Amino acid sequence: MTRSIPRTTALLLGMSIALAACTEPARPPAQPMAGANMTDMPMPDGIAVDMAAVPMYPGSTMIDMKIMPHEEDDMTGMAFDSPADPATVRRWYIDTLGAKGFMLKEQGTTVVGTDPAGNPVHIDVKPAAAGHSTGVISKG
C-alpha cells in the first residue's frame, strides 16, 4: 500500500500536534528545596523534606535508600559506603549528631538512640573492602 506525500505529511502533522497537546511543562515545587541539599526531595504537597534524616560521614556515598513517606518523621533507611574504618565512622556519628541534640551510644557495630524529637535512630556500621566501612542509617 502506498500513500501520497500530502497524506503522509498531514498524518505526521496531526500526530505531532496531538503529542504536543499531551505534554505539560515541569512545574517547580511550591517551596524551594531547603538549602539546596542534595537529599532534599519535594513531597506531593510541594514541601521539601530532607530524606537523609541525618548527615553522612564526610566522603561517604549513598548506596541505597528506602522511604516510607507518610509523614516527615516516618521511617527512612539509607545504606552508605564510607572511606574510613567502622570505629571512626561510629565515633563521628556519636559526636556530630550528639552536638545536634541526638542521644546516641555505641552497641557493638551499631550506634543506637534517639533524635532530638525522641524518634529512634539506628546506625549499623561494618567493615568493607579497602579500609572502608558500609552501613545503614535507620530513622523512625
mmCIF file of C-alpha atoms in Angstrom:
data_model
loop_
_atom_site.group_PDB
_atom_site.id
_atom_site.type_symbol
_atom_site.label_atom_id
_atom_site.label_comp_id
_atom_site.label_asym_id
_atom_site.label_seq_id
_atom_site.Cartn_x
_atom_site.Cartn_y
_atom_site.Cartn_z
ATOM 1 C CA MET A 1 0.000 0.000 0.000
ATOM 2 C CA THR A 2 1.394 3.411 -0.948
ATOM 3 C CA ARG A 3 0.430 6.774 0.462
ATOM 4 C CA SER A 4 0.691 10.097 -1.149
ATOM 5 C CA ILE A 5 3.192 12.608 0.226
ATOM 6 C CA PRO A 6 0.487 15.129 1.187
ATOM 7 C CA ARG A 7 -1.490 12.432 3.053
ATOM 8 C CA THR A 8 1.609 11.225 4.925
ATOM 9 C CA THR A 9 2.590 14.798 5.769
ATOM 10 C CA ALA A 10 -0.904 15.503 7.077
ATOM 11 C CA LEU A 11 -0.783 12.341 9.198
ATOM 12 C CA LEU A 12 2.607 13.269 10.702
ATOM 13 C CA LEU A 13 1.484 16.838 11.350
ATOM 14 C CA GLY A 14 -1.651 15.608 13.106
ATOM 15 C CA MET A 15 0.363 13.198 15.285
ATOM 16 C CA SER A 16 2.825 15.971 16.183
ATOM 17 C CA ILE A 17 0.023 18.308 17.242
ATOM 18 C CA ALA A 18 -1.638 15.557 19.290
ATOM 19 C CA LEU A 19 1.623 14.701 21.058
ATOM 20 C CA ALA A 20 2.404 18.359 21.733
ATOM 21 C CA ALA A 21 -1.011 18.764 23.363
ATOM 22 C CA CYS A 22 -0.268 15.834 25.706
ATOM 23 C CA THR A 23 2.912 17.266 27.190
ATOM 24 C CA GLU A 24 2.871 19.531 30.194
ATOM 25 C CA PRO A 25 5.870 21.600 31.238
ATOM 26 C CA ALA A 26 7.513 20.625 34.515
ATOM 27 C CA ARG A 27 6.201 22.617 37.446
ATOM 28 C CA PRO A 28 8.647 23.853 40.077
ATOM 29 C CA PRO A 29 7.878 22.836 43.673
ATOM 30 C CA ALA A 30 5.711 25.256 45.656
ATOM 31 C CA GLN A 31 8.615 25.751 48.054
ATOM 32 C CA PRO A 32 12.291 25.657 47.006
ATOM 33 C CA MET A 33 14.428 22.888 48.414
ATOM 34 C CA ALA A 34 15.737 23.797 51.849
ATOM 35 C CA GLY A 35 19.361 24.830 51.492
ATOM 36 C CA ALA A 36 19.637 23.109 48.089
ATOM 37 C CA ASN A 37 20.590 19.925 49.950
ATOM 38 C CA MET A 38 21.114 17.024 47.540
ATOM 39 C CA THR A 39 18.997 14.789 49.766
ATOM 40 C CA ASP A 40 16.027 17.183 49.848
ATOM 41 C CA MET A 41 13.023 15.811 47.988
ATOM 42 C CA PRO A 42 9.824 17.717 47.245
ATOM 43 C CA MET A 43 6.767 15.858 48.507
ATOM 44 C CA PRO A 44 3.392 15.869 46.699
ATOM 45 C CA ASP A 45 2.353 18.952 48.696
ATOM 46 C CA GLY A 46 5.441 20.804 47.360
ATOM 47 C CA ILE A 47 7.276 20.985 50.692
ATOM 48 C CA ALA A 48 10.894 19.780 50.618
ATOM 49 C CA VAL A 49 11.864 17.125 53.149
ATOM 50 C CA ASP A 50 15.454 16.097 53.905
ATOM 51 C CA MET A 51 15.242 12.408 53.050
ATOM 52 C CA ALA A 52 18.642 11.536 54.506
ATOM 53 C CA ALA A 53 17.315 12.188 58.043
ATOM 54 C CA VAL A 54 20.902 12.512 59.321
ATOM 55 C CA PRO A 55 24.154 13.698 57.686
ATOM 56 C CA MET A 56 26.585 11.213 56.168
ATOM 57 C CA TYR A 57 30.207 10.811 57.230
ATOM 58 C CA PRO A 58 32.397 13.094 55.018
ATOM 59 C CA GLY A 59 33.252 11.477 51.691
ATOM 60 C CA SER A 60 30.532 8.840 52.036
ATOM 61 C CA THR A 61 28.443 7.657 49.122
ATOM 62 C CA MET A 62 24.775 6.763 49.374
ATOM 63 C CA ILE A 63 24.233 3.246 48.046
ATOM 64 C CA ASP A 64 20.508 2.741 48.612
ATOM 65 C CA MET A 65 17.537 4.444 50.233
ATOM 66 C CA LYS A 66 14.189 3.153 51.429
ATOM 67 C CA ILE A 67 11.442 5.583 52.410
ATOM 68 C CA MET A 68 8.016 5.201 53.972
ATOM 69 C CA PRO A 69 6.841 8.784 53.224
ATOM 70 C CA HIS A 70 3.582 9.222 55.107
ATOM 71 C CA GLU A 71 4.778 11.976 57.396
ATOM 72 C CA GLU A 72 8.055 13.911 57.641
ATOM 73 C CA ASP A 73 9.278 11.865 60.623
ATOM 74 C CA ASP A 74 8.310 8.479 59.178
ATOM 75 C CA MET A 75 10.774 5.656 58.706
ATOM 76 C CA THR A 76 13.717 6.109 56.366
ATOM 77 C CA GLY A 77 16.629 3.788 55.749
ATOM 78 C CA MET A 78 19.786 4.776 53.902
ATOM 79 C CA ALA A 79 22.706 2.493 53.029
ATOM 80 C CA PHE A 80 26.138 4.086 52.558
ATOM 81 C CA ASP A 81 29.817 3.418 51.894
ATOM 82 C CA SER A 82 32.354 5.468 53.898
ATOM 83 C CA PRO A 83 36.086 5.969 53.270
ATOM 84 C CA ALA A 84 37.002 5.265 56.916
ATOM 85 C CA ASP A 85 37.057 2.306 59.281
ATOM 86 C CA PRO A 86 33.839 1.461 61.182
ATOM 87 C CA ALA A 87 35.051 2.677 64.609
ATOM 88 C CA THR A 88 35.929 6.115 63.155
ATOM 89 C CA VAL A 89 32.566 6.387 61.401
ATOM 90 C CA ARG A 90 30.612 5.335 64.507
ATOM 91 C CA ARG A 91 32.517 7.848 66.693
ATOM 92 C CA TRP A 92 31.879 10.599 64.111
ATOM 93 C CA TYR A 93 28.118 9.922 64.244
ATOM 94 C CA ILE A 94 28.037 9.956 68.046
ATOM 95 C CA ASP A 95 29.993 13.229 68.223
ATOM 96 C CA THR A 96 28.367 15.023 65.263
ATOM 97 C CA LEU A 97 24.777 14.066 65.992
ATOM 98 C CA GLY A 98 25.272 14.421 69.755
ATOM 99 C CA ALA A 99 26.105 18.090 69.163
ATOM 100 C CA LYS A 100 22.738 18.408 67.365
ATOM 101 C CA GLY A 101 20.706 17.015 70.276
ATOM 102 C CA PHE A 102 20.704 13.313 69.395
ATOM 103 C CA MET A 103 21.107 10.911 72.330
ATOM 104 C CA LEU A 104 23.307 8.081 70.979
ATOM 105 C CA LYS A 105 25.512 5.298 72.274
ATOM 106 C CA GLU A 106 27.592 2.570 70.679
ATOM 107 C CA GLN A 107 26.431 -1.058 70.994
ATOM 108 C CA GLY A 108 28.800 -3.402 69.157
ATOM 109 C CA THR A 109 28.728 -2.483 65.451
ATOM 110 C CA THR A 110 25.734 -0.199 65.940
ATOM 111 C CA VAL A 111 25.028 3.330 67.148
ATOM 112 C CA VAL A 112 21.566 3.474 68.744
ATOM 113 C CA GLY A 113 19.483 6.159 70.370
ATOM 114 C CA THR A 114 17.026 8.922 69.566
ATOM 115 C CA ASP A 115 16.889 12.137 67.551
ATOM 116 C CA PRO A 116 16.061 15.459 69.265
ATOM 117 C CA ALA A 117 12.313 14.722 68.901
ATOM 118 C CA GLY A 118 12.704 11.337 70.631
ATOM 119 C CA ASN A 119 12.341 9.234 67.475
ATOM 120 C CA PRO A 120 14.526 6.116 67.292
ATOM 121 C CA VAL A 121 17.777 6.214 65.298
ATOM 122 C CA HIS A 122 19.837 3.137 64.421
ATOM 123 C CA ILE A 123 23.176 3.322 62.544
ATOM 124 C CA ASP A 124 24.809 -0.027 61.798
ATOM 125 C CA VAL A 125 28.410 0.264 60.530
ATOM 126 C CA LYS A 126 30.539 -2.719 59.451
ATOM 127 C CA PRO A 127 33.925 -3.192 57.755
ATOM 128 C CA ALA A 128 34.155 -3.179 53.961
ATOM 129 C CA ALA A 129 36.945 -3.641 51.419
ATOM 130 C CA ALA A 130 39.942 -1.301 51.146
ATOM 131 C CA GLY A 131 39.623 0.099 54.687
ATOM 132 C CA HIS A 132 36.136 1.430 54.008
ATOM 133 C CA SER A 133 33.025 0.756 56.001
ATOM 134 C CA THR A 134 29.458 0.185 54.925
ATOM 135 C CA GLY A 135 26.384 0.882 56.913
ATOM 136 C CA VAL A 136 22.693 1.575 57.179
ATOM 137 C CA ILE A 137 21.093 4.570 58.883
ATOM 138 C CA SER A 138 17.515 3.911 60.005
ATOM 139 C CA LYS A 139 15.266 6.542 61.479
ATOM 140 C CA GLY A 140 11.704 6.162 62.674
#
